[in-house]
Coordinates of C-alpha atoms in Angstrom, one line a residue:
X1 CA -20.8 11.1 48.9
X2 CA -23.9 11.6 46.7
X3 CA -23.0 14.7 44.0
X4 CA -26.2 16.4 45.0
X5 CA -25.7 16.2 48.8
X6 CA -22.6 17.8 48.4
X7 CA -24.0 20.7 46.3
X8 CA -27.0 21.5 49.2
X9 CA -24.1 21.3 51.9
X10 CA -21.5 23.4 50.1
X11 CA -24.8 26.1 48.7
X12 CA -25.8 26.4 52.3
X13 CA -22.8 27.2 53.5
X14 CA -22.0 29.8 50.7
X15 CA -25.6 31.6 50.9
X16 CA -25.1 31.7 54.7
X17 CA -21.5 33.6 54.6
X18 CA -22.7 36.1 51.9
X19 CA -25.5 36.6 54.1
X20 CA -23.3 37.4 56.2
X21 CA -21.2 39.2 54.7
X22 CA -23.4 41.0 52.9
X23 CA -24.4 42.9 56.6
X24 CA -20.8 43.4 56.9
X25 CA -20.5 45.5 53.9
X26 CA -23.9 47.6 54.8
X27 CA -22.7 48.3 58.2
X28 CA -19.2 49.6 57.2
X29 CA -21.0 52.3 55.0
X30 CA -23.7 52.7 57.6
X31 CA -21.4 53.7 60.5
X32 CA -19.1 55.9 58.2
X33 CA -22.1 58.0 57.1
X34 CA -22.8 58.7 61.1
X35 CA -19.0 59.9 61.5
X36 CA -18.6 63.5 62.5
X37 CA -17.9 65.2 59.4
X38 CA -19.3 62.7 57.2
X39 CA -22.5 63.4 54.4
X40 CA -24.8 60.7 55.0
X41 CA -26.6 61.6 52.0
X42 CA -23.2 61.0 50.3
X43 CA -24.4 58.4 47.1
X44 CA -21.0 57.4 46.7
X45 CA -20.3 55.1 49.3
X46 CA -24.1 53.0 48.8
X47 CA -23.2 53.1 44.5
X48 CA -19.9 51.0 46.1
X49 CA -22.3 48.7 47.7
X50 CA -23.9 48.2 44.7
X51 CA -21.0 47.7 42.3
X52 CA -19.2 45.6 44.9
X53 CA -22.1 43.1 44.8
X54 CA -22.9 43.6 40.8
X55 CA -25.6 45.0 41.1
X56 CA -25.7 48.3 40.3
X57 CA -27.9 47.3 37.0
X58 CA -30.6 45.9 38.9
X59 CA -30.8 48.5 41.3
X60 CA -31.0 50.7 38.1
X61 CA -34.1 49.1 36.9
X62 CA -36.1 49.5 40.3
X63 CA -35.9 53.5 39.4
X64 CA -35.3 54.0 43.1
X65 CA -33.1 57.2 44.1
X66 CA -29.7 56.3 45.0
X67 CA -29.9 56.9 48.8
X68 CA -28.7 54.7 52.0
X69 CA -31.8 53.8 52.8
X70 CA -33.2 52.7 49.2
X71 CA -29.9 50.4 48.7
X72 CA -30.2 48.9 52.2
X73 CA -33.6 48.3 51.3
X74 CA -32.5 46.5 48.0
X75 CA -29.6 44.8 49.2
X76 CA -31.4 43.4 51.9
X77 CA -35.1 42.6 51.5
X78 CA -35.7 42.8 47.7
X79 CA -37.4 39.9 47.0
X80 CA -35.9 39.8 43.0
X81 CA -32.2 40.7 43.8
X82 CA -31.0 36.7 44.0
X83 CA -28.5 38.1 46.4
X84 CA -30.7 39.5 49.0
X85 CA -30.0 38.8 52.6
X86 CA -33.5 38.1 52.7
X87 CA -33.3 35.6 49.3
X88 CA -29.4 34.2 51.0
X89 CA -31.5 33.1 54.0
X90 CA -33.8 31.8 52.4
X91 CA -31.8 29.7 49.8
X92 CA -29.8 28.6 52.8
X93 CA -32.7 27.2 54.6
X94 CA -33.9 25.3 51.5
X95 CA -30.8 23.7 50.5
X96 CA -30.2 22.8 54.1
X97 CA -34.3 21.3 54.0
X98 CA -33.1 19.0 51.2
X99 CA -30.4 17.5 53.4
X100 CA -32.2 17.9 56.5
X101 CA -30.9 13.8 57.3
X102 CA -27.4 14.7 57.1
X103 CA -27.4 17.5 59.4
X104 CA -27.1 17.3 62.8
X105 CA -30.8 18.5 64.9
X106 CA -29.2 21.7 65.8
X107 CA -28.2 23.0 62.1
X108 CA -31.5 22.4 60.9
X109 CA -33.0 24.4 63.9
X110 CA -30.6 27.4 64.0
X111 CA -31.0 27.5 59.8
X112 CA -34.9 27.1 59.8
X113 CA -34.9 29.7 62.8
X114 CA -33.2 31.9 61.4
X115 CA -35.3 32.2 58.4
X116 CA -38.9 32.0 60.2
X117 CA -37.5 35.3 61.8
X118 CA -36.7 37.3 58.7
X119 CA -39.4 35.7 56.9
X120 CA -41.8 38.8 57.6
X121 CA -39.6 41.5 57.5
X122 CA -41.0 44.3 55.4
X123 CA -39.2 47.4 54.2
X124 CA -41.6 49.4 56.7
X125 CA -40.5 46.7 59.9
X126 CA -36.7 47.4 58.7
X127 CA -37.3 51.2 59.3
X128 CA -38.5 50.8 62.6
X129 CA -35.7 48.4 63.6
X130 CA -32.2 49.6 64.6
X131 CA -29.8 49.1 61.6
X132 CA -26.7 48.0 63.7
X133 CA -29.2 45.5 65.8
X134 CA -30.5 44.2 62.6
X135 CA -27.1 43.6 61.3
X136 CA -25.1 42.0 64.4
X137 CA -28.1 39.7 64.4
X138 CA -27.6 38.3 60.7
X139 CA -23.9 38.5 61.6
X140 CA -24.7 36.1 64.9
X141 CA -26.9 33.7 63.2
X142 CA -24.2 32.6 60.7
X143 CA -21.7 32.8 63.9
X144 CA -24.4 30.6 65.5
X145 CA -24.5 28.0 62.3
X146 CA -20.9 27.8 61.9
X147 CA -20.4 26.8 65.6
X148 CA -23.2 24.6 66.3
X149 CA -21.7 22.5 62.4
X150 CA -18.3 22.3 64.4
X151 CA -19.5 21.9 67.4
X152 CA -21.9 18.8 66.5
X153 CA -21.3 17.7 62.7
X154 CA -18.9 14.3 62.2
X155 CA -16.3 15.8 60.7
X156 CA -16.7 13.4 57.5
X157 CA -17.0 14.6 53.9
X158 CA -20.2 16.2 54.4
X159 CA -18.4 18.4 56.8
X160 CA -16.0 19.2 54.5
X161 CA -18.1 20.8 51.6
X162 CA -19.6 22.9 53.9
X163 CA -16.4 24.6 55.1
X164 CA -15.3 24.5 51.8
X165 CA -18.2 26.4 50.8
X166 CA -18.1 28.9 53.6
X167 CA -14.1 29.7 52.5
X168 CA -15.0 30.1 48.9
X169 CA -17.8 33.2 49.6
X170 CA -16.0 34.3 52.4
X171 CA -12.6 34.9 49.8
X172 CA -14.7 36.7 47.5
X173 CA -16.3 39.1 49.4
X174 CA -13.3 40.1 51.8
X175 CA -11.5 40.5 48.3
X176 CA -14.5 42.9 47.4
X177 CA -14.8 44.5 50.5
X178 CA -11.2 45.8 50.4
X179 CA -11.0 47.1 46.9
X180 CA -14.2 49.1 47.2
X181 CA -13.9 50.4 50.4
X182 CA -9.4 50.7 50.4
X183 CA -10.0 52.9 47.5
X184 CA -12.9 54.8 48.6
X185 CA -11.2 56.0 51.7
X186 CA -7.3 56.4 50.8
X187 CA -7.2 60.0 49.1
X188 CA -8.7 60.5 52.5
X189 CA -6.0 58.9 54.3
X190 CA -2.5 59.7 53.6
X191 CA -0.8 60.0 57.2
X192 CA -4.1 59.2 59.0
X193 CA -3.9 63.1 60.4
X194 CA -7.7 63.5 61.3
X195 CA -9.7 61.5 64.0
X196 CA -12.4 61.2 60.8
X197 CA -9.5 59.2 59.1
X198 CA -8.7 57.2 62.0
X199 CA -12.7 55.8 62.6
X200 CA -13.1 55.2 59.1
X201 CA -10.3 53.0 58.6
X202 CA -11.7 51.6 62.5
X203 CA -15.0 50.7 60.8
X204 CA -13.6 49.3 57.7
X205 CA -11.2 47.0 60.3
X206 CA -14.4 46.1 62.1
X207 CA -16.5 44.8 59.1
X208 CA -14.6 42.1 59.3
X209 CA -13.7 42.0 62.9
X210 CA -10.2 42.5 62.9
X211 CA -10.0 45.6 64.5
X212 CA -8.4 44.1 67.8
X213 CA -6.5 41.8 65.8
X214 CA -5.0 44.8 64.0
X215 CA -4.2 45.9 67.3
X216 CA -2.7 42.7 68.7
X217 CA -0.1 42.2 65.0
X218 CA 0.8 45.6 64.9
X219 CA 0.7 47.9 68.1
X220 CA 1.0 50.9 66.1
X221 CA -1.8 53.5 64.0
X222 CA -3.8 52.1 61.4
X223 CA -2.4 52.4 58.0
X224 CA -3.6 51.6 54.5
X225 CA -0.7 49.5 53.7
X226 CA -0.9 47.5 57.2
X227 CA -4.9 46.9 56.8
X228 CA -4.2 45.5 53.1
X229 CA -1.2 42.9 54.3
X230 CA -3.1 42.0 57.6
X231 CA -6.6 41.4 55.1
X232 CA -4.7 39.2 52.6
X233 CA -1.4 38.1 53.4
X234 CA -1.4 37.3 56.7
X235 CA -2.4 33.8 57.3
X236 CA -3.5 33.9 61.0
X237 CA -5.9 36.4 60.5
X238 CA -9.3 34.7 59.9
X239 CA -11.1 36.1 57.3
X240 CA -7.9 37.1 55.3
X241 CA -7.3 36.1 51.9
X242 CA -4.4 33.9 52.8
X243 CA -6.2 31.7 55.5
X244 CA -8.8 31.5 53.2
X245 CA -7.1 29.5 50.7
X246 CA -5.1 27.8 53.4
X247 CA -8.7 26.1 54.2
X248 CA -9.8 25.9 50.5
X249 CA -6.2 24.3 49.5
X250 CA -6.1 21.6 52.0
X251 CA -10.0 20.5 52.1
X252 CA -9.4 19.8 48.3
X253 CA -6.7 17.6 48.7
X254 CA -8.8 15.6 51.5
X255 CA -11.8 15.5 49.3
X256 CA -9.7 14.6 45.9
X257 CA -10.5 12.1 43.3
X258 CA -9.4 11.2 40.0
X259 CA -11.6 14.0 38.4
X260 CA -10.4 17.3 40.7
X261 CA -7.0 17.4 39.3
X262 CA -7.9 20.8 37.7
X263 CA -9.6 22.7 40.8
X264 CA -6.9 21.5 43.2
X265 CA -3.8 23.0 40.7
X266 CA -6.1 26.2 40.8
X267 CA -6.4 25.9 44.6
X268 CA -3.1 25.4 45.2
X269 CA -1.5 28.2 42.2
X270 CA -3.5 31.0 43.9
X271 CA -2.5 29.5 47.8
X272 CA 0.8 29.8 46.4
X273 CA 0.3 33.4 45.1
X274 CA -0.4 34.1 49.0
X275 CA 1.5 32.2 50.5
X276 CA 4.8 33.5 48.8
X277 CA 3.5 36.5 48.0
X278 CA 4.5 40.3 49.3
X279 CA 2.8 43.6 50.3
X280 CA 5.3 45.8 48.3
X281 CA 5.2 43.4 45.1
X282 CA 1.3 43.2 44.8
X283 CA 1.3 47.4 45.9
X284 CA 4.1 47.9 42.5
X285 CA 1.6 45.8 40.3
X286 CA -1.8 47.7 41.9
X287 CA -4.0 46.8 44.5
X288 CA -7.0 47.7 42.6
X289 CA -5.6 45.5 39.6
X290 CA -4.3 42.5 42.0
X291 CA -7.7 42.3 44.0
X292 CA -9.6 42.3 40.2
X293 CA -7.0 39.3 38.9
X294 CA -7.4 37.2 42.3
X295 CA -11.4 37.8 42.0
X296 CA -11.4 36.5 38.6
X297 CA -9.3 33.1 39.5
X298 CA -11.5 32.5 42.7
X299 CA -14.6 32.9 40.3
X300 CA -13.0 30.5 38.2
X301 CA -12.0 27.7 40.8
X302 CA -15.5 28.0 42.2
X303 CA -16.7 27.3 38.8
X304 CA -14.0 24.2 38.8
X305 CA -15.6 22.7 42.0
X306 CA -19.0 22.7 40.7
X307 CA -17.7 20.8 37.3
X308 CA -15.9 18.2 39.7
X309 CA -17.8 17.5 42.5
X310 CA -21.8 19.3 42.6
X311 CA -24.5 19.0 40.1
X312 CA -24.0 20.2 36.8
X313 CA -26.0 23.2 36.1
X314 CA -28.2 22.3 33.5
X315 CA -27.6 23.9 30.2

């Protein structure tokens, strides 16, 4: 398959699950600042937002006050933040226009729809709109995307870089997600005594649906150390960092050629790492420091695929 086909498949996919994901890390903070108890004026939670994404230094430049609904604003509609929902959808759409004959009729609808409806949104149309709504609708749009690609895709190459794109984002920004938000909240949470403690951990469980999952693997209260193992060690847990680079690991070897030696040993070192790896050693060597190290070589494999099999960026 044509370099640049690959790179619009495997971009559309990424914009789309950071789009995503994106809404998953606004409404954790959004329904913690509504728990009893909690300061929704509290500046600590949206400059995690920030810093999560990187972008705490273009935030910084806008002048705007650091308040929930000045970083939503930012983080979702700003039209010169690159990572924008607003600017994900819209980068989705248009790598998915430039491969419009490889798709299947009902991508290329649910994309294009998807971004005729945020299109128009204003800051003032946000305001008006129920967060939570606004957000379980970007969440079901890249639900809708990912099962209508499954659902009606040949499952060739093409298919392939598109998954492979969707595992890669979705890696680094569960990987994000829980070192922001594991620190923020466990002074907060030794012994999970208060009902406060108990919905926070809830909503961080929820961000990335696993809060019935949780549930199901371990039938007992939520605790820090259980959320970390079930969000990257355990491999049946879909957005965990393990089943991640399950995918990643073996769509590389299907897609191999004689120049992807170098991001498949990556893939397969840091699947290793996961797939061998264990709660107490990564907790003795730091979570914080761990997460930090595993964002680092995911940056760096992504970098790998785009040298092997995408356009080269231009220099």
């Amino acid at each position: 398959m044509l370099s640049r086909t690959a790179d619009h498949l495997y971009w559309m996919a990424r914009y789309t699950e950071r789009a995503e994901n994106t809404v998953r890390m606004l409404d954790v903070s959004y329904r913690m600042s509504l728990l009893p108890g909690a300061n929704g004026g509290d500046t600590e939670s949206w400059s995690a937002i920030l810093d999560i994404s990187e972008l705490s230094e273009a935030f910084a430049r806008t002048g705007r006050p650091l308040s929930a609904c000045d970083v939503i604003e930012f983080v979702v509609l700003d039209r010169d933040n690159p990572s924008s929902v607003w600017n994900c959808l819209r980068a989705a759409r248009e790598n998915a226009h430039a491969v419009r004959g490889t798709l299947t009729a009902e991508m290329w609808e649910t994309t294009n729809a998807t971004w005729l409806e945020i299109r128009d949104m204003t800051p003032q149309k946000l305001r008006a709109t129920d967060l939570g709504e606004f957000f379980e609708w970007v969440k079901f749009r890249s639900h809708l995307l990912r099962g209508v690609t499954f659902g009606t895709m040949l499952h060739d190459e093409a298919f392939k870089f598109v998954r492979l794109g969707t595992f890669l984002e979705r890696a680094d920004n569960t990987a994000r997600l829980l070192d922001v938000k594991y620190h923020s909240l466990l002074p907060k949470a030794e012994g999970l005594t208060s009902s406060t403690d108990f919905y926070q951990w809830g909503a961080l469980l929820r961000s990335v649906s696993a809060f019935e999952t949780y549930r199901h693997v371990y039938r007992d209260v939520i605790t820090p150390y259980k959320v970390a193992e079930l969000l990257i060690l355990n491999a049946d847990m879909p957005r965990s960092l393990h089943a991640c680079l399950d995918e990643i690991n073996g769509i590389l070897g299907e897609v191999a050629s004689i120049h992807s030696a170098e991001a498949a040993r990556q893939a397969g070192e840091l699947h290793a790492t996961l797939h061998y790896g264990r709660m107490d050693d990564i907790f003795d060597a730091g979570l914080h420091p761990w997460l930090e190290r595993f964002l680092v070589r995911v940056n760096r494999l992504g970098d790998s695929i785009g040298e092997n099999f995408l356009v080269p960026v231009a220099a």
